[in-house]
Coordinates of C-alpha atoms (C1' of nucleotides) in Angstrom, one line a residue:
Chain Z
M1 CA 91.0 97.5 130.5
P2 CA 93.2 100.6 130.5
S3 CA 90.7 103.4 130.9
E4 CA 87.4 104.6 129.5
Q5 CA 87.8 106.3 126.1
S6 CA 86.9 110.0 126.2
T7 CA 84.9 111.6 123.4
A8 CA 87.7 112.9 121.1
T9 CA 90.9 111.3 122.3
A10 CA 92.3 111.0 118.7
A11 CA 92.0 107.4 117.9
P12 CA 95.5 106.1 117.4
P13 CA 96.2 105.5 113.7
R14 CA 92.6 104.7 112.6
P15 CA 92.8 101.0 111.7
V16 CA 89.3 101.3 110.1
R17 CA 87.8 98.7 112.4
R18 CA 86.3 96.3 110.1
S19 CA 83.3 94.7 111.7
R20 CA 83.8 91.0 112.4
A21 CA 82.8 88.8 109.5
P22 CA 79.9 86.4 110.2
R23 CA 80.6 82.9 111.1
G24 CA 80.3 80.9 107.8
S25 CA 82.0 83.4 105.6
L26 CA 85.1 81.4 105.0
S27 CA 86.1 78.0 103.7
S28 CA 89.2 76.4 102.3
D29 CA 87.8 76.5 98.8
L30 CA 86.8 80.1 99.0
I31 CA 90.3 81.1 100.2
L32 CA 91.9 79.1 97.4
D33 CA 89.7 80.7 94.8
H34 CA 90.7 84.2 95.9
A35 CA 94.3 83.2 96.4
L36 CA 94.6 81.9 92.8
R37 CA 92.9 84.9 91.4
L38 CA 95.3 87.2 93.3
L39 CA 98.3 85.2 92.2
D40 CA 97.2 85.3 88.5
E41 CA 96.4 89.0 88.6
K42 CA 99.1 90.5 90.8
G43 CA 101.8 87.8 90.6
L44 CA 103.6 85.9 93.3
D45 CA 105.7 88.8 94.5
A46 CA 102.7 91.0 95.3
F47 CA 101.0 88.2 97.2
S48 CA 100.8 88.3 100.9
M49 CA 98.6 86.8 103.6
R50 CA 97.4 90.3 104.5
A51 CA 96.5 91.2 100.9
L52 CA 94.6 87.9 100.6
A53 CA 92.7 88.5 103.8
E54 CA 91.8 92.0 102.7
D55 CA 90.6 90.7 99.3
L56 CA 88.4 88.3 101.2
G57 CA 87.1 91.1 103.5
V58 CA 88.4 89.2 106.5
G59 CA 91.0 89.5 109.3
T60 CA 94.5 88.2 108.4
M61 CA 94.6 85.5 111.1
A62 CA 91.3 84.0 110.0
L63 CA 93.2 82.4 107.2
Y64 CA 95.2 80.4 109.7
T65 CA 92.0 78.5 110.8
Y66 CA 92.1 76.8 107.4
F67 CA 95.8 76.6 106.6
R68 CA 98.8 76.1 108.9
G69 CA 100.6 78.9 107.0
K70 CA 101.6 80.3 103.7
D71 CA 103.5 77.2 102.6
E72 CA 100.5 74.9 103.2
L73 CA 98.2 77.4 101.4
F74 CA 100.6 77.4 98.4
R75 CA 100.8 73.7 98.3
A76 CA 97.0 73.5 98.3
A77 CA 96.8 76.1 95.5
R78 CA 99.3 74.1 93.5
D79 CA 97.3 70.9 93.9
R80 CA 94.2 72.7 93.0
V81 CA 95.8 73.7 89.7
L82 CA 97.2 70.3 89.0
A83 CA 93.9 68.7 89.7
A84 CA 92.4 70.7 86.9
Y85 CA 94.5 68.8 84.4
T86 CA 92.4 66.8 81.9
P87 CA 94.4 64.4 79.7
P88 CA 93.7 64.9 76.0
S89 CA 91.6 62.4 74.1
A90 CA 93.5 59.2 73.3
E91 CA 93.7 59.1 69.5
G92 CA 96.5 58.3 67.1
S93 CA 99.8 56.5 67.5
W94 CA 101.7 56.3 70.8
D95 CA 104.0 59.2 69.9
Q96 CA 101.1 61.4 68.7
R97 CA 99.4 60.8 72.0
L98 CA 102.5 61.4 74.0
R99 CA 103.0 64.7 72.1
A100 CA 99.4 65.8 72.9
A101 CA 99.9 64.9 76.6
C102 CA 103.0 66.9 76.8
I103 CA 101.4 69.9 75.2
A104 CA 98.5 69.7 77.5
V105 CA 100.8 69.8 80.5
H106 CA 102.7 72.7 79.0
E107 CA 99.5 74.7 78.5
L108 CA 98.4 74.0 82.0
F109 CA 101.7 75.4 83.3
T110 CA 101.9 78.5 81.2
G111 CA 98.2 79.2 82.0
R112 CA 99.1 79.8 85.7
P113 CA 102.4 81.7 85.8
A114 CA 102.5 82.3 89.5
V115 CA 101.7 78.7 90.3
L116 CA 104.4 77.6 87.9
R117 CA 106.9 79.4 90.0
L118 CA 105.6 77.5 93.0
L119 CA 106.1 74.3 91.1
A120 CA 109.6 75.1 89.9
E121 CA 110.7 76.0 93.4
S122 CA 109.2 73.0 95.1
T123 CA 111.8 70.7 96.5
G124 CA 109.7 67.6 95.6
N125 CA 109.6 66.6 99.2
D126 CA 105.8 66.6 99.4
D127 CA 103.3 64.5 97.7
F128 CA 101.7 65.3 94.4
I129 CA 98.0 65.0 93.8
D130 CA 96.6 61.9 92.1
T131 CA 95.9 63.7 88.9
A132 CA 99.6 64.5 88.4
T133 CA 100.7 61.0 89.3
A134 CA 98.2 59.6 86.9
A135 CA 99.5 61.8 84.1
M136 CA 103.0 60.6 84.8
D137 CA 101.9 57.0 84.7
R138 CA 100.1 57.6 81.4
M139 CA 103.2 59.0 79.8
L140 CA 105.3 56.1 81.0
A141 CA 102.7 53.8 79.5
L142 CA 103.0 55.5 76.1
L143 CA 106.8 55.3 76.1
R144 CA 106.6 51.6 76.9
E145 CA 103.9 51.2 74.2
G146 CA 106.4 52.7 71.8
G147 CA 108.8 49.9 72.6
L148 CA 111.2 51.6 74.9
G149 CA 113.0 49.5 77.5
R150 CA 112.5 50.1 81.2
E151 CA 115.5 52.4 81.6
D152 CA 114.9 54.3 78.4
A153 CA 111.3 54.9 79.3
A154 CA 112.3 56.3 82.7
R155 CA 115.0 58.6 81.3
A156 CA 112.9 59.7 78.3
Y157 CA 110.2 60.7 80.7
G158 CA 112.7 62.7 82.7
T159 CA 113.9 64.5 79.6
L160 CA 110.4 65.5 78.6
S161 CA 109.6 66.6 82.2
R162 CA 112.8 68.8 82.4
F163 CA 112.2 70.3 79.0
T164 CA 108.6 71.1 79.7
I165 CA 109.1 72.9 83.0
G166 CA 112.1 74.8 81.6
S167 CA 110.2 75.8 78.6
A168 CA 107.2 76.9 80.6
L169 CA 109.3 78.9 82.9
R170 CA 111.0 80.7 80.0
E171 CA 107.7 81.5 78.4
V172 CA 106.2 82.8 81.5
R173 CA 109.2 85.0 82.4
V174 CA 110.0 86.4 79.0
C175 CA 107.9 85.3 76.1
A176 CA 104.6 86.5 77.6
R177 CA 106.0 89.8 78.8
P178 CA 105.9 92.7 76.3
E179 CA 108.5 94.6 78.3
A180 CA 110.9 91.7 78.3
L181 CA 110.4 91.1 74.6
E182 CA 111.1 94.8 73.9
A183 CA 114.2 94.7 76.1
F184 CA 115.4 91.5 74.2
R185 CA 114.8 93.2 70.9
A186 CA 116.8 96.3 71.9
R187 CA 119.6 94.3 73.4
I188 CA 120.1 92.1 70.4
A189 CA 120.0 95.0 68.1
A190 CA 122.7 96.8 70.1
L191 CA 125.2 94.0 69.8
P192 CA 128.4 94.7 67.9
P193 CA 128.1 92.4 64.8
E194 CA 131.9 92.0 64.6
R195 CA 132.1 90.4 68.0
F196 CA 128.9 88.4 67.9
P197 CA 128.4 87.7 64.2
H198 CA 126.0 84.8 64.4
L199 CA 123.8 86.4 67.0
S200 CA 123.5 89.5 64.9
D201 CA 122.9 87.5 61.8
L202 CA 120.1 85.5 63.3
A203 CA 118.6 88.3 65.2
P204 CA 115.2 88.3 63.3
E205 CA 114.9 84.5 63.7
L206 CA 115.8 84.6 67.4
L207 CA 113.3 87.4 68.0
L208 CA 110.6 85.5 66.1
A209 CA 111.3 82.4 68.1
T210 CA 111.1 84.3 71.4
E211 CA 107.8 86.0 70.5
N212 CA 105.7 82.9 70.1
G213 CA 106.8 80.6 72.9
G214 CA 104.2 77.9 72.3
D215 CA 105.5 77.1 68.9
Q216 CA 108.9 77.0 70.3
Y217 CA 107.8 74.4 72.8
E218 CA 106.3 72.2 70.2
Y219 CA 109.4 72.5 68.0
G220 CA 111.7 71.4 70.8
L221 CA 109.3 68.7 71.8
D222 CA 109.5 67.3 68.3
L223 CA 113.2 67.3 68.4
I224 CA 113.1 65.2 71.6
L225 CA 110.4 62.9 70.1
C226 CA 112.7 62.4 67.1
G227 CA 115.3 61.1 69.5
I228 CA 112.8 59.0 71.3
R229 CA 111.5 57.4 68.1
A230 CA 115.1 56.5 67.3
L231 CA 115.3 54.7 70.6
A232 CA 112.1 52.9 69.9
Q233 CA 113.4 51.4 66.7
Q234 CA 116.6 49.9 68.2
P235 CA 117.3 47.8 71.2
A236 CA 120.4 49.7 72.5
S237 CA 120.7 53.5 72.9
A238 CA 120.5 55.0 69.4
A239 CA 120.8 58.6 70.5
T240 CA 124.3 58.4 71.7
G241 CA 125.7 57.3 68.4
S242 CA 127.4 60.6 67.5
Chain B
M1 CA 123.4 113.7 122.9
P2 CA 120.2 113.0 125.0
S3 CA 121.6 112.7 128.5
E4 CA 124.5 111.2 130.3
Q5 CA 124.1 107.5 130.9
S6 CA 123.8 106.6 134.6
T7 CA 125.5 103.6 136.0
A8 CA 122.9 100.8 135.6
T9 CA 120.1 102.2 133.5
A10 CA 119.5 98.9 131.7
A11 CA 120.8 99.5 128.2
P12 CA 117.8 99.1 125.9
P13 CA 118.3 95.7 124.1
R14 CA 122.1 95.6 123.9
P15 CA 122.9 96.1 120.3
V16 CA 126.5 95.1 120.8
R17 CA 127.9 98.4 119.4
R18 CA 130.3 97.3 116.8
S19 CA 133.1 99.8 116.4
R20 CA 133.1 101.5 113.1
A21 CA 135.0 99.6 110.4
P22 CA 138.1 101.4 109.0
R23 CA 137.9 103.2 105.7
G24 CA 139.2 100.8 103.1
S25 CA 137.6 97.6 104.5
L26 CA 135.0 97.3 101.7
S27 CA 134.9 96.9 98.0
S28 CA 132.4 95.6 95.4
D29 CA 134.6 92.5 94.9
L30 CA 134.8 91.7 98.5
I31 CA 131.1 92.1 99.0
L32 CA 130.4 89.8 96.0
D33 CA 132.9 87.2 97.4
H34 CA 131.1 87.0 100.7
A35 CA 127.6 87.2 99.0
L36 CA 128.4 84.2 96.8
R37 CA 129.8 82.2 99.7
L38 CA 126.7 82.9 101.8
L39 CA 124.4 82.0 98.9
D40 CA 126.2 78.7 98.3
E41 CA 126.4 77.8 102.0
K42 CA 123.1 78.9 103.4
G43 CA 120.9 79.2 100.3
L44 CA 118.9 82.0 98.7
D45 CA 116.2 81.9 101.4
A46 CA 118.6 82.5 104.3
F47 CA 120.3 85.4 102.5
S48 CA 119.6 88.9 103.7
M49 CA 121.4 92.2 103.5
R50 CA 121.7 92.2 107.2
A51 CA 123.2 88.7 107.3
L52 CA 125.7 89.7 104.6
A53 CA 126.8 92.8 106.4
E54 CA 127.3 90.9 109.6
D55 CA 129.3 88.3 107.7
L56 CA 131.5 91.1 106.5
G57 CA 131.7 92.7 109.9
V58 CA 130.2 95.9 108.7
G59 CA 127.0 97.9 109.2
T60 CA 124.1 97.0 106.9
M61 CA 123.9 100.3 105.2
A62 CA 127.5 100.2 104.2
L63 CA 126.5 97.8 101.4
Y64 CA 124.4 100.5 99.8
T65 CA 127.6 102.5 99.0
Y66 CA 128.5 99.8 96.4
F67 CA 125.1 98.5 95.2
R68 CA 121.9 100.4 94.8
G69 CA 120.0 97.6 96.5
K70 CA 119.5 93.9 96.8
D71 CA 118.5 93.4 93.1
E72 CA 121.6 95.1 91.8
L73 CA 123.7 93.0 94.1
F74 CA 122.1 89.9 92.8
R75 CA 122.6 90.9 89.2
A76 CA 126.2 91.5 89.9
A77 CA 126.6 88.1 91.6
R78 CA 124.9 86.4 88.7
D79 CA 127.2 88.2 86.3
R80 CA 130.2 87.2 88.3
V81 CA 129.2 83.6 88.1
L82 CA 128.5 83.8 84.3
A83 CA 131.9 85.5 83.8
A84 CA 133.5 82.4 85.2
Y85 CA 132.4 80.3 82.3
T86 CA 135.2 79.0 80.2
P87 CA 134.2 77.3 76.9
P88 CA 135.5 73.7 76.5
S89 CA 138.3 73.1 74.1
A90 CA 137.2 73.1 70.5
E91 CA 137.9 69.5 69.3
G92 CA 135.8 67.1 67.3
S93 CA 132.8 67.5 65.0
W94 CA 130.3 70.3 65.3
D95 CA 127.9 68.2 67.3
Q96 CA 130.5 66.9 69.7
R97 CA 131.6 70.5 70.4
L98 CA 128.0 71.6 70.8
R99 CA 127.5 68.8 73.2
A100 CA 130.5 69.7 75.2
A101 CA 129.5 73.4 75.3
C102 CA 126.0 72.5 76.6
I103 CA 127.5 70.2 79.3
A104 CA 129.8 73.0 80.4
V105 CA 126.9 75.4 80.8
H106 CA 125.0 72.8 82.7
E107 CA 127.8 72.2 85.1
L108 CA 128.3 75.9 85.6
F109 CA 124.6 76.2 86.6
T110 CA 124.4 73.2 88.9
G111 CA 127.6 74.3 90.6
R112 CA 125.9 77.4 92.0
P113 CA 122.4 76.4 93.1
A114 CA 121.4 79.7 94.6
V115 CA 122.6 81.7 91.6
L116 CA 120.7 79.3 89.3
R117 CA 117.5 80.4 91.0
L118 CA 118.4 84.0 90.4
L119 CA 118.9 83.1 86.7
A120 CA 115.6 81.2 86.5
E121 CA 113.7 84.0 88.0
S122 CA 115.2 86.8 86.0
T123 CA 112.8 88.4 83.6
G124 CA 115.5 88.8 80.9
N125 CA 115.0 92.5 81.0
D126 CA 118.6 93.3 81.8
D127 CA 121.8 92.8 79.9
F128 CA 123.8 89.6 80.1
I129 CA 127.5 89.7 80.5
D130 CA 129.7 89.4 77.4
T131 CA 130.8 85.9 78.4
A132 CA 127.2 84.6 78.2
T133 CA 126.6 86.4 75.0
A134 CA 129.8 84.9 73.5
A135 CA 128.7 81.4 74.6
M136 CA 125.4 81.9 72.9
D137 CA 127.1 83.1 69.7
R138 CA 129.4 80.1 69.7
M139 CA 126.5 77.7 70.0
L140 CA 124.7 79.3 67.1
A141 CA 127.9 79.1 65.1
L142 CA 128.1 75.4 65.7
L143 CA 124.5 74.9 64.7
R144 CA 125.1 76.8 61.5
E145 CA 128.2 74.8 60.9
G146 CA 126.2 71.7 61.2
G147 CA 124.1 72.8 58.3
L148 CA 121.0 74.1 60.0
G149 CA 119.1 76.9 58.3
R150 CA 118.7 80.3 60.0
E151 CA 115.3 79.5 61.6
D152 CA 116.3 76.0 62.6
A153 CA 119.4 77.2 64.3
A154 CA 117.6 79.8 66.3
R155 CA 114.9 77.4 67.4
A156 CA 117.4 74.5 68.2
Y157 CA 119.3 76.9 70.3
G158 CA 116.1 77.8 72.2
T159 CA 115.4 74.1 72.7
L160 CA 118.8 73.5 74.2
S161 CA 118.6 76.5 76.4
R162 CA 115.2 75.6 77.8
F163 CA 116.2 72.0 78.4
T164 CA 119.5 73.0 80.1
I165 CA 117.9 75.4 82.6
G166 CA 115.0 73.1 83.3
S167 CA 117.4 70.3 83.9
A168 CA 119.7 72.3 86.1
L169 CA 116.7 73.5 88.2
R170 CA 115.5 70.0 88.6
E171 CA 118.9 68.7 89.7
V172 CA 119.5 71.4 92.2
R173 CA 116.1 71.2 93.7
V174 CA 115.8 67.4 94.0
C175 CA 118.6 65.3 92.6
A176 CA 121.2 66.9 94.8
R177 CA 119.2 66.8 98.0
P178 CA 119.3 63.5 100.0
E179 CA 116.1 64.4 101.8
A180 CA 114.3 65.0 98.5
L181 CA 115.6 61.8 97.1
E182 CA 114.5 59.9 100.1
A183 CA 111.1 61.4 100.0
F184 CA 110.8 60.5 96.3
R185 CA 111.8 56.9 97.1
A186 CA 109.2 56.7 99.8
R187 CA 106.5 58.2 97.7
I188 CA 107.0 56.0 94.8
A189 CA 107.2 52.9 96.9
A190 CA 103.9 53.8 98.6
L191 CA 101.9 54.1 95.3
P192 CA 99.2 51.5 94.8
P193 CA 100.4 49.4 91.9
E194 CA 96.9 48.7 90.6
R195 CA 96.2 52.4 90.0
F196 CA 99.7 53.4 88.7
P197 CA 101.0 50.2 87.2
H198 CA 103.8 51.7 85.0
L199 CA 105.1 54.0 87.7
S200 CA 105.3 51.1 90.1
D201 CA 106.9 48.8 87.6
L202 CA 109.5 51.4 86.6
A203 CA 110.2 52.5 90.2
P204 CA 113.8 51.3 90.3
E205 CA 114.7 52.9 87.0
L206 CA 113.0 56.2 87.9
L207 CA 114.8 56.2 91.2
L208 CA 118.2 55.5 89.5
A209 CA 117.6 58.2 87.0
T210 CA 116.8 60.7 89.7
E211 CA 119.8 59.9 91.7
N212 CA 122.4 60.8 89.2
G213 CA 121.2 63.9 87.5
G214 CA 124.2 64.7 85.4
D215 CA 123.8 61.5 83.5
Q216 CA 120.2 62.3 83.0
Y217 CA 121.1 65.7 81.5
E218 CA 123.5 64.1 79.0
Y219 CA 120.9 61.5 78.1
G220 CA 118.3 64.1 77.3
L221 CA 120.9 66.3 75.5
D222 CA 121.6 63.3 73.3
L223 CA 118.0 62.9 72.5
I224 CA 117.8 66.5 71.4
L225 CA 121.0 66.3 69.5
C226 CA 119.6 63.3 67.7
G227 CA 116.7 65.5 66.5
I228 CA 119.1 68.3 65.6
R229 CA 121.3 65.9 63.5
A230 CA 118.1 64.8 61.6
L231 CA 117.5 68.5 60.9
A232 CA 121.0 68.9 59.6
Q233 CA 120.7 66.2 57.0
Q234 CA 117.5 67.5 55.4
P235 CA 116.5 70.9 54.1
A236 CA 113.0 71.0 55.5
S237 CA 112.0 70.2 59.1
A238 CA 112.7 66.5 59.6
A239 CA 111.6 66.3 63.2
T240 CA 107.9 67.0 62.6
G241 CA 107.4 64.0 60.4
S242 CA 105.5 61.9 62.8
Chain I
dA1 C1' 69.5 78.8 130.0
dC2 C1' 73.7 77.5 130.2
dC3 C1' 78.1 75.6 128.5
dA4 C1' 81.7 73.8 125.5
dC5 C1' 83.5 74.6 121.2
dT6 C1' 85.5 77.1 117.7
dA7 C1' 85.6 80.5 113.7
dA8 C1' 87.1 85.0 113.3
dC9 C1' 90.1 88.3 115.1
dG10 C1' 93.7 92.0 117.4
dT11 C1' 97.9 92.5 119.1
dA12 C1' 102.7 91.9 119.1
dC13 C1' 107.2 90.3 117.7
dA14 C1' 111.1 89.3 114.9
dG15 C1' 112.8 90.0 110.6
dC16 C1' 113.1 92.1 106.0
dG17 C1' 114.7 96.1 102.4
dT18 C1' 116.0 100.6 102.4
dA19 C1' 115.3 106.2 102.7
dC20 C1' 117.4 109.5 105.2
dG21 C1' 120.6 111.9 107.9
dG22 C1' 124.7 111.8 110.7
dT23 C1' 129.8 111.1 111.6
dA24 C1' 134.4 110.4 111.0
dG25 C1' 138.5 109.7 108.2
dT26 C1' 141.0 111.3 103.8
dG27 C1' 143.1 114.1 100.5
dC28 C1' 143.6 118.5 98.5
dG29 C1' 144.2 123.7 98.2
dT30 C1' 146.1 127.0 100.5
Chain S
dA1 C1' 150.0 123.2 109.1
dC2 C1' 145.5 124.2 108.7
dG3 C1' 140.8 123.9 107.1
dC4 C1' 137.6 122.3 104.2
dA5 C1' 135.0 119.4 100.8
dC6 C1' 134.2 114.8 100.0
dT7 C1' 132.6 110.3 100.9
dA8 C1' 132.8 105.6 103.2
dC9 C1' 130.7 103.8 106.8
dC10 C1' 126.8 103.8 109.9
dG11 C1' 122.2 104.3 113.3
dT12 C1' 117.7 105.1 113.2
dA13 C1' 113.3 104.6 111.5
dC14 C1' 109.4 103.2 108.5
dG15 C1' 106.5 100.2 106.3
dC16 C1' 106.2 95.7 105.0
dT17 C1' 106.3 90.5 105.9
dG18 C1' 104.7 85.7 108.3
dT19 C1' 102.7 84.1 112.3
dA20 C1' 102.5 82.9 117.8
dC21 C1' 99.4 83.8 121.2
dG22 C1' 95.4 85.1 123.6
dT23 C1' 90.7 87.0 123.0
dT24 C1' 85.9 87.4 121.5
dA25 C1' 81.6 86.2 119.8
dG26 C1' 78.4 83.1 117.5
dT27 C1' 76.5 78.2 117.6
dG28 C1' 75.0 73.5 118.6
dG29 C1' 74.2 70.3 122.5
dT30 C1' 72.2 69.4 126.7

DNA sequence: ACCACTAACGTACAGCGTACGGTAGTGCGT
DNA sequence: ACGCACTACCGTACGCTGTACGTTAGTGGT
């Protein structure tokens, strides 16, 4: 101990001195709740361990009792979101059910913008939660039910997966942001029509398509499903016949 | 000057004292060259203004003479990559040319993994370079040439764009990483077949599809083009007829 | 009553982007 | 030839980040 503190020795920078939080005031679930709320409200960039701890009314290092670090916390948050996925009711033909399943995944993604970025940036080195694996298995089942061969089913799944995440990313980053929409509108209106004739000509349609991203996803999904149905009706690859 | 340095006063932490670089040793182009090299070699996470400056043999703050900050430097790097895009030769039918154009964009993206992440995370608030705008205009032209209506052309372009970036992201993050591939293989082999029967059954095909991502892109692209061709042959939306 | 255990915490360190001010080399007007 | 304005390069410093390490205080077991 350095020395006794005299009455008015100008406390260094006034760190506010929170009183120590009581023993049971933290848990993995509580931390994840606040983390997901913070991520949804302030975004991934504004998130920090310090901000999360302050939001919880707790010292920063208390978080490390429950998670090894930021990465593990993020993985847990991602899994929590994926676990909330509930497959749509199984009605209709195989392609109708496949369509519904894809849309459900897409809505799950776009509903949690910050977590979507975590998903997009994941290297795929770590396990997914059972819910996600089950969803994958179900989609493969539907593709097989539609009559696709083993290889076609695997590749068609890959196509749907790639399109879904790309689409969700796009919507989260631009379609859902009024500022980005306005910037897009201004940019497209300022283009010289003589140099970019088709862009200028289709400006209203492009703008409209950008404004409501969900419709755009379903539109593209139907294009892909059209190709998949063509596969289903023929033994060999029908899509490549250009 | 504070005071004369005595013989062995234990220089603080030894900052190496680089000698000042001569006057003409920097330029925007040179900085971008090194930045792109660093990004490609070490990845986006390992990149920092300090590391870039050291790579250039220059003080950190010298970079701020040419770029307002890290964001502006990244945008310039992105534009430099996009400017390198050369459209493929215009031969064949409209859909063959569209296919070739998409593949060229996809190869451009997967060739610069770090820059792709910059692209994926961009909010779309800022201008694109003329090269990119021209590529967009050309694709719209091809879609129109194929007979698509104004709205269908705009939406089909959106579909291709979403699939292309989602696909490139996937390939860069997992297909091109031996470690990620190995993790995927191990994960899929460890799944209980009774709970995920289709996943287990299609394991070899899924693995094969993951290994060569470029083929996967072309496969999905052909599925989408199949849907687009169906649109081209009918006035109303043909894809939604499920 | 005491102890072992551990949840919550404070401090510290290395690294980040960059605002601000300083310094030295250059080109121009005289 | 001289001086001066200009600016490319740079050092320092500030506030931020994630987290390693050691400390403290509350709790269940004996």
